[in-house]
Coordinates of C-alpha atoms in Angstrom, one line a residue:
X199 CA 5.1 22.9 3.9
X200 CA 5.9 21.0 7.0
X201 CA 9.2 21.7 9.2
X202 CA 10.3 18.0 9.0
X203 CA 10.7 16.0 6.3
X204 CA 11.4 12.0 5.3
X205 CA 12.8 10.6 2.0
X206 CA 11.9 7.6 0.2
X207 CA 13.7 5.6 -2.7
X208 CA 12.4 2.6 -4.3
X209 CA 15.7 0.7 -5.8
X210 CA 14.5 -1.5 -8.7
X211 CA 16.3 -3.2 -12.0
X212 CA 16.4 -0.3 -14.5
X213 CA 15.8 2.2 -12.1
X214 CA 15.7 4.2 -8.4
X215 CA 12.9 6.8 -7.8
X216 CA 12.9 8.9 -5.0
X217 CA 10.0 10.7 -2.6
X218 CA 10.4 13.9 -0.5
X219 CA 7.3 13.8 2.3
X220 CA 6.3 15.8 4.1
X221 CA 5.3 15.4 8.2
X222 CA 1.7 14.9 6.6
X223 CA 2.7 11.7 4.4
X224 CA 2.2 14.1 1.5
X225 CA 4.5 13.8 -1.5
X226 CA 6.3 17.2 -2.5
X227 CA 9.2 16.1 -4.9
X228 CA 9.7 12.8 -6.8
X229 CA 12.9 12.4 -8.9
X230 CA 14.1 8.9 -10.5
X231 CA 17.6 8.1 -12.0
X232 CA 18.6 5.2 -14.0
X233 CA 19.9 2.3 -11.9
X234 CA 22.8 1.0 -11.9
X235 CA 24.8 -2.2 -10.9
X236 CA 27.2 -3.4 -8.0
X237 CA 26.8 -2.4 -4.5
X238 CA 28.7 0.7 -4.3
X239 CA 27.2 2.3 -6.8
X240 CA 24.0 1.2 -5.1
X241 CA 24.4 2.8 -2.3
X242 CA 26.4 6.3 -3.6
X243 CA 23.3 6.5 -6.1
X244 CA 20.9 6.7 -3.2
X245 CA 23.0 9.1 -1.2
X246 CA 23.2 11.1 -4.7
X247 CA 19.2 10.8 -4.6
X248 CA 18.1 11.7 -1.4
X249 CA 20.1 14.9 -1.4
X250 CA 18.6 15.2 -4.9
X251 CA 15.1 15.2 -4.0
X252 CA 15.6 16.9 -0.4
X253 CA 17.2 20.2 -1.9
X254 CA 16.8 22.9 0.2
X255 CA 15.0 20.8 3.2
X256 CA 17.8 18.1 3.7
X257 CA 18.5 19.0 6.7
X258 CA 15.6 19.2 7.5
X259 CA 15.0 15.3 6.9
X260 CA 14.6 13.3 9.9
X261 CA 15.5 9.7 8.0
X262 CA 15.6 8.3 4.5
X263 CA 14.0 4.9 3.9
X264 CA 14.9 2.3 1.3
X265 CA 13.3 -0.1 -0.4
X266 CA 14.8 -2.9 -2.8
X267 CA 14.3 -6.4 -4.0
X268 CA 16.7 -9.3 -2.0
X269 CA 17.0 -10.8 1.2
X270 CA 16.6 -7.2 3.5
X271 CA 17.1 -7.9 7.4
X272 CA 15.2 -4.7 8.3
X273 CA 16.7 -4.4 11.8
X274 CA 20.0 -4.1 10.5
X275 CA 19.9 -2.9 7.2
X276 CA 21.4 -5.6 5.6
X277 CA 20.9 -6.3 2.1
X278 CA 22.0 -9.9 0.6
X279 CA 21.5 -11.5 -3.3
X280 CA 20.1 -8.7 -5.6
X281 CA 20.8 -10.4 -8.4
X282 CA 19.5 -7.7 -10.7
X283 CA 21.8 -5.1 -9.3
X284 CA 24.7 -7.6 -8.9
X285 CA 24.5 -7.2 -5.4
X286 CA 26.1 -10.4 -3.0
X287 CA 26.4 -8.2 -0.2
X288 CA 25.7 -4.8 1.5
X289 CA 25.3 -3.1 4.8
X290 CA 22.7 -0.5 2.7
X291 CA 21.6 1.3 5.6
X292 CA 24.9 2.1 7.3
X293 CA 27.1 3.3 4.1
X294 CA 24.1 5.1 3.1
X295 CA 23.6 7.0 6.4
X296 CA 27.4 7.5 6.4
X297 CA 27.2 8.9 2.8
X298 CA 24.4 11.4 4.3
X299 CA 26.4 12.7 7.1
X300 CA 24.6 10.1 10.0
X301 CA 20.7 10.8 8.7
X302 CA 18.8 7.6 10.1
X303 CA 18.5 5.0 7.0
X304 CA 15.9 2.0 7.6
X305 CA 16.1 -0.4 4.5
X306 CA 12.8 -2.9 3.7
X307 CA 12.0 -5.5 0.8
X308 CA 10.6 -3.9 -2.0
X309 CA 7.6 -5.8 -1.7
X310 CA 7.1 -5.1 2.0
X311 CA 7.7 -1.2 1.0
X312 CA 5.1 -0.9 -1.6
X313 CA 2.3 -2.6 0.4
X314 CA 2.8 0.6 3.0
X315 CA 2.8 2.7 -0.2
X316 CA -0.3 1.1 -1.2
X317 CA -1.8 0.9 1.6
X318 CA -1.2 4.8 2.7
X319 CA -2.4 6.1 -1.2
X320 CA -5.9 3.7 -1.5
X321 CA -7.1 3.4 1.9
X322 CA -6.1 4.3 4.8
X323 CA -9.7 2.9 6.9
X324 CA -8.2 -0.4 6.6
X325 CA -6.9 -2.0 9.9
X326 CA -5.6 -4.5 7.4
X327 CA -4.0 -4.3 3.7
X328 CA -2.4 -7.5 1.6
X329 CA -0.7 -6.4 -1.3
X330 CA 0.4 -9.1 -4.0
X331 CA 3.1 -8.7 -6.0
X332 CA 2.8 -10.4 -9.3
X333 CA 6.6 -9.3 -10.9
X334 CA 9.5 -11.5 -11.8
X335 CA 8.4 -13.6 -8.7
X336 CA 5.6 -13.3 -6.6
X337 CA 5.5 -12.0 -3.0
X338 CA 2.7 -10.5 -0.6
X339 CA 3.6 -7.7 1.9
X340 CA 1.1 -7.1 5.1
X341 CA 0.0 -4.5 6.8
X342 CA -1.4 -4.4 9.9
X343 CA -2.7 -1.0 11.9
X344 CA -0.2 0.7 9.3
X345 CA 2.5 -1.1 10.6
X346 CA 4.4 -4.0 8.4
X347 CA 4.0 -7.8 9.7
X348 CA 7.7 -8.9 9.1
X349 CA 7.2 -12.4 10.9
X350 CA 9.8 -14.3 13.5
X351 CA 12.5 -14.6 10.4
X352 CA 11.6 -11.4 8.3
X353 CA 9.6 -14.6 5.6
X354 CA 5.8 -13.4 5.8
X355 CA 4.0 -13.3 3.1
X356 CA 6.4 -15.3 1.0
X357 CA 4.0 -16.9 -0.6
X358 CA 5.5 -17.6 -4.1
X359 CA 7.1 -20.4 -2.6
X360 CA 4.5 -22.5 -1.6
X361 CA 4.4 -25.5 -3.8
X362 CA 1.0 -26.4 -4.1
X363 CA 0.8 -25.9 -7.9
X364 CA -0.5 -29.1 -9.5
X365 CA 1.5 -28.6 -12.4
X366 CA 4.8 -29.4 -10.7
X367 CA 6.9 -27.1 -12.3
X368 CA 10.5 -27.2 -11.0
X369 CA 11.6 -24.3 -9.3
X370 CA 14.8 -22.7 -8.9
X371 CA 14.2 -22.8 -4.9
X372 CA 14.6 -26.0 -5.2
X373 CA 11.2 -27.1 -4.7
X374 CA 8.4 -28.5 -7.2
X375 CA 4.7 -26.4 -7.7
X376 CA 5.7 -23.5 -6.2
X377 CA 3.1 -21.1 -7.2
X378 CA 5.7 -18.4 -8.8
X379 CA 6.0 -21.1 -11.1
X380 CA 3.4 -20.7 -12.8
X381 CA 1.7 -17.1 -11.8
X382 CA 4.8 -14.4 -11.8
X383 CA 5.7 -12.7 -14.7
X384 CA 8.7 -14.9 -15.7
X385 CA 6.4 -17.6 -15.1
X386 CA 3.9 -16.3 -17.7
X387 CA 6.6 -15.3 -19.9
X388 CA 7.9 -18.7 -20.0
X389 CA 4.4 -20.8 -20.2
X390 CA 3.4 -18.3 -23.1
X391 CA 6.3 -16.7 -25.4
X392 CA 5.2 -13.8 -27.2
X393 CA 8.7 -13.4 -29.1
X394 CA 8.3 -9.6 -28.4
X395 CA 9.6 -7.2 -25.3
X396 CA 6.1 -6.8 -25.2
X397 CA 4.7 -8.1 -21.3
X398 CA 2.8 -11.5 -22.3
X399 CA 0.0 -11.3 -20.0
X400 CA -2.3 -9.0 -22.3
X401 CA -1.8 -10.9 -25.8
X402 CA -2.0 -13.9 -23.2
X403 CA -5.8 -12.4 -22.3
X404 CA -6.8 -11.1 -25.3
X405 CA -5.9 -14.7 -27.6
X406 CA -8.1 -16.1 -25.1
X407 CA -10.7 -14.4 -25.1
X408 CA -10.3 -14.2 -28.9
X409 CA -10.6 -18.2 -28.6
X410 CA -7.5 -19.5 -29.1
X411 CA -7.4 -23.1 -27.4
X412 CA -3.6 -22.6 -26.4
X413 CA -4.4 -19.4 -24.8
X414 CA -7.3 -20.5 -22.7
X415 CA -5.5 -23.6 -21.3
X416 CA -2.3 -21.2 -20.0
X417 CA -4.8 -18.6 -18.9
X418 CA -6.8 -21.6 -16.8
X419 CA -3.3 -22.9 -15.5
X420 CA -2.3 -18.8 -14.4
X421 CA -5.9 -18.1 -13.1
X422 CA -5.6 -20.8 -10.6
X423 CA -2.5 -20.4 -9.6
X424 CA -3.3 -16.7 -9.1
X425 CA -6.5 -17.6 -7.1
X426 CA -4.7 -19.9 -4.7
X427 CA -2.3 -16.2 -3.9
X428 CA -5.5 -14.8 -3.4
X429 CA -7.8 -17.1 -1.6
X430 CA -4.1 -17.7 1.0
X431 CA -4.1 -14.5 1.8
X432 CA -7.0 -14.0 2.2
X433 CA -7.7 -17.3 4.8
X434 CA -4.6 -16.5 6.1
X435 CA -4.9 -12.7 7.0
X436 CA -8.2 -12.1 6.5
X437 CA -7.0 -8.5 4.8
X438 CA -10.3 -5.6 4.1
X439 CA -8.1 -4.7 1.2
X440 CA -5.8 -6.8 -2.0
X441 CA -4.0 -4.9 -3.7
X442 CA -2.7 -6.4 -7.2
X443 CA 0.5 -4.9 -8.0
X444 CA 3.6 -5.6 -9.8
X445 CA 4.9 -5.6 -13.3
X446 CA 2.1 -7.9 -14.1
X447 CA -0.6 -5.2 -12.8
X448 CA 0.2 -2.8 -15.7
X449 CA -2.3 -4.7 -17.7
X450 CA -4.6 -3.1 -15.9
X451 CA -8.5 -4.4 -15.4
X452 CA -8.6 -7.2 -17.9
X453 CA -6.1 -8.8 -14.9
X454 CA -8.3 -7.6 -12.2
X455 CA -11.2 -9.4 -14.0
X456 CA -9.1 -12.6 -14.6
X457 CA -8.5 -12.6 -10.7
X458 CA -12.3 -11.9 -9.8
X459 CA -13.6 -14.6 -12.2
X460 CA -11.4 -17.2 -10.7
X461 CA -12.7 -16.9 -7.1
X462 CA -15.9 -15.7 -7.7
X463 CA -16.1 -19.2 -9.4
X464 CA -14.6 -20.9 -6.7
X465 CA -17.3 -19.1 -4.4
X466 CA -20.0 -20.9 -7.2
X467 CA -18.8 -24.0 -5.4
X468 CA -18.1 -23.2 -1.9
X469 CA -20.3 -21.5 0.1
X470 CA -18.0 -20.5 2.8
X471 CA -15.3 -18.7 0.1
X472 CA -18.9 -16.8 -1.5
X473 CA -19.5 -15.1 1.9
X474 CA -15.8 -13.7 2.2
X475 CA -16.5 -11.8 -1.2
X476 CA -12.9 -11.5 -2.0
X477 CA -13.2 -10.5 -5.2
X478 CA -15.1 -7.2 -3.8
X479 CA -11.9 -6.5 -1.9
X480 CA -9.6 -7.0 -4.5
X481 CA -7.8 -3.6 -6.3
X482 CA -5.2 -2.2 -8.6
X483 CA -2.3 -0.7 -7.4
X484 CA -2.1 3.0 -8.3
X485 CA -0.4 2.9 -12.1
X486 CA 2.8 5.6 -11.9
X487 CA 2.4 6.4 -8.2
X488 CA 5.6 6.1 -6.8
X489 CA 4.2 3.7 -3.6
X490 CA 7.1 1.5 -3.2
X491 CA 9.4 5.1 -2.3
X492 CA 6.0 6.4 -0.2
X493 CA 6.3 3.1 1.9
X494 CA 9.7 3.2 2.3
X495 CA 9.5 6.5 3.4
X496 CA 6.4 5.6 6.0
X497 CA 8.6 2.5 7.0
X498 CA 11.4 5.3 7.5
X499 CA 9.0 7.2 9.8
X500 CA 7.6 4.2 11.9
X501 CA 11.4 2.9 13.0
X502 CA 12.3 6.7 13.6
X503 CA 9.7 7.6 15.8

C-alpha cells in the first residue's frame, strides 16, 4: 500500500458509503452506514465514517471528500436544501474537517462526484466523460481532462431543467416541460404507477414490449425526453463517453437499449446526428461500484494538490 491516502463518502437518502484510496486511485476499504437526517448528524456521521474506513492509515489521509445531493458551492463547502436529509443549511466541509482534527474536506454535488467516479472506473482515455443521472431528478456531471466543469455559477449540466418537453408538465421549479418531468425516476413513477415499491421503469419496459398500448405511449413520451438529455449533451459537450447512471440505471440494458433506439432513430432522420454515433458512446454506470465516494475522493485529491 501507498504512504498517503484520501477518503471518499457518497451521502445519499437511506445511506453514506465510504472509500479509503490509495495514492494510485485504487480502492482498499469501502464501509456504508445507514443515513440519517438533520445536519448535525450529517456531518458527525461522516466524521464517524472517514475514521471508520481510514483505520490504521488516518493519519495518513491527506483530505476526505464529500459528495451529496443539494445546492453544494464547492469552493466553500457549503451545502443548502437537502431535502432528503432535512438539511436547510450546512457549512459540510468546515465542521467536518473540524470533527477530523483540521484534515482538508472538499464537498461536491452528488451528481458532479459520481461522473469523476465513473469516469476514473470505465475509462480513463477519455479527454471527455458526460454522466447522466436519471434518479429522483435528472442532472449531468462533466468531465473534462479529469477535472470537473462546474460552470461560472456551479449550474453545468443542469439539464433537468430545461423545459423543452412538449408535454408541458408543470414543474415544481416553477417552470413548464422541464425534461425531469417527464424522464427522472419520480417522473416515471408518476406517468406509470406500479402500486408496488418495485422501480416502475422495468414493468414500464417489459408491458410494452409485451404490447400493452398504455405502456408504449409512456415509454414513447420517456424515450424522447430521454433522447433530448442525450442528444444535449452530446451537441453541447461533444463527450467520447455517456454514462447512464442513477437509480433509474439499475434496470440495467433493457434502459440502455431504450436510449440507443431513440437516437439511433433520430439518426434514421438526420444525417448529421447518424454520424455522431451517440448511441456507440453511450454506457452503464458500474452496478455496486461505489463511484460517487471514488469521485469524491478524486475531487478531494484535485483541490488538495
Amino acid at each position: 500500500m501507498t504512504d498517503s491516502y484520501t477518503v471518499g463518502i457518497d451521502v445519499g437518502g437511506t445511506k453514506i458509503e465510504a472509500v479509503l484510496v490509495d495514492g494510485m486511485g485504487v480502492v482498499r476499504v469501502c464501509e456504508r452506514m445507514a443515513a440519517r437526517g438533520g445536519a448535525d448528524r450529517v456531518v458527525a456521521d461522516c466524521a464517524r465514517l472517514a475514521r471508520m474506513v481510514a483505520g490504521p492509515y488516518f493519519p495518513e489521509v491527506q483530505a476526505v471528500g464529500i459528495g451529496i445531493p443539494g445546492q453544494v458551492d464547492p469552493t466553500t463547502g457549503h451545502v443548502a436544501n437537502v431535502v432528503n436529509l432535512a438539511i436547510v443549511d450546512v457549512e459540510l466541509a468546515r465542521l467536518v474537517s473540524q470533527a477530523l482534527g483540521g484534515v482538508p474536506v472538499h464537498v461536491e454535488n452528488d451528481v458532479n462526484a459520481a461522473a469523476l467516479g465513473a469516469a476514473h472506473m470505465l475509462d480513463r482515455g477519455s479527454e471527455t466523460v458526460a454522466f447522466l443521472n436519471f434518479g429522483t431528478g435528472l442532472a449531468a456531471g462533466l468531465v473534462y481532462r479529469g477535472r470537473l466543469l462546474h460552470g461560472a455559477s456551479g449550474s453545468a449540466g443542469e439539464i433537468g431543467h430545461i423545459p423543452v418537453d412538449p408535454n408541458r408538465f408543470e414543474c415544481p421549479c416553477g417552470q413548464r416541460g422541464c425534461l425531469e418531468t417527464v424522464c427522472s425516476g419520480a417522473a416515471v413513477a408518476t406517468l406509470w404507477p406500479t402500486g408496488k415499491d418495485d422501480p416502475p421503469m422495468p414493468d414500464l419496459l417489459a408491458k410494452a414490449k409485451a404490447g400493452d398500448p398504455a405502456a408504449q405511449r409512456v415509454l414513447a413520451i420517456v424515450k424522447h425526453a430521454m433522447g433530448d438529455a442525450v442528444q444535449m449533451v452530446t451537441q453541447s459537450v461533444d463527450p467520447e463517453l455517456i454514462v447512464v447512471g442513477g437509480g433509474m440505471a439499475k434496470t440495467g440494458q433493457p434502459l440502455l437499449d431504450a436510449i440507443g433506439e431513440e437516437v439511433q432513430a433520430r439518426g434514421r432522420r438526420c444525417p448529421f446526428l447518424e454520424s455522431l454515433h451517440i448511441a456507440g458512446r453511450l454506457r452503464l454506470a458500474p452496478p455496486d461500484e461505489p463511484i460517487g465516494a471514488v469521485g469524491a475522493a478524486l475531487a478531494a485529491v484535485h483541490v488538495s494538490v
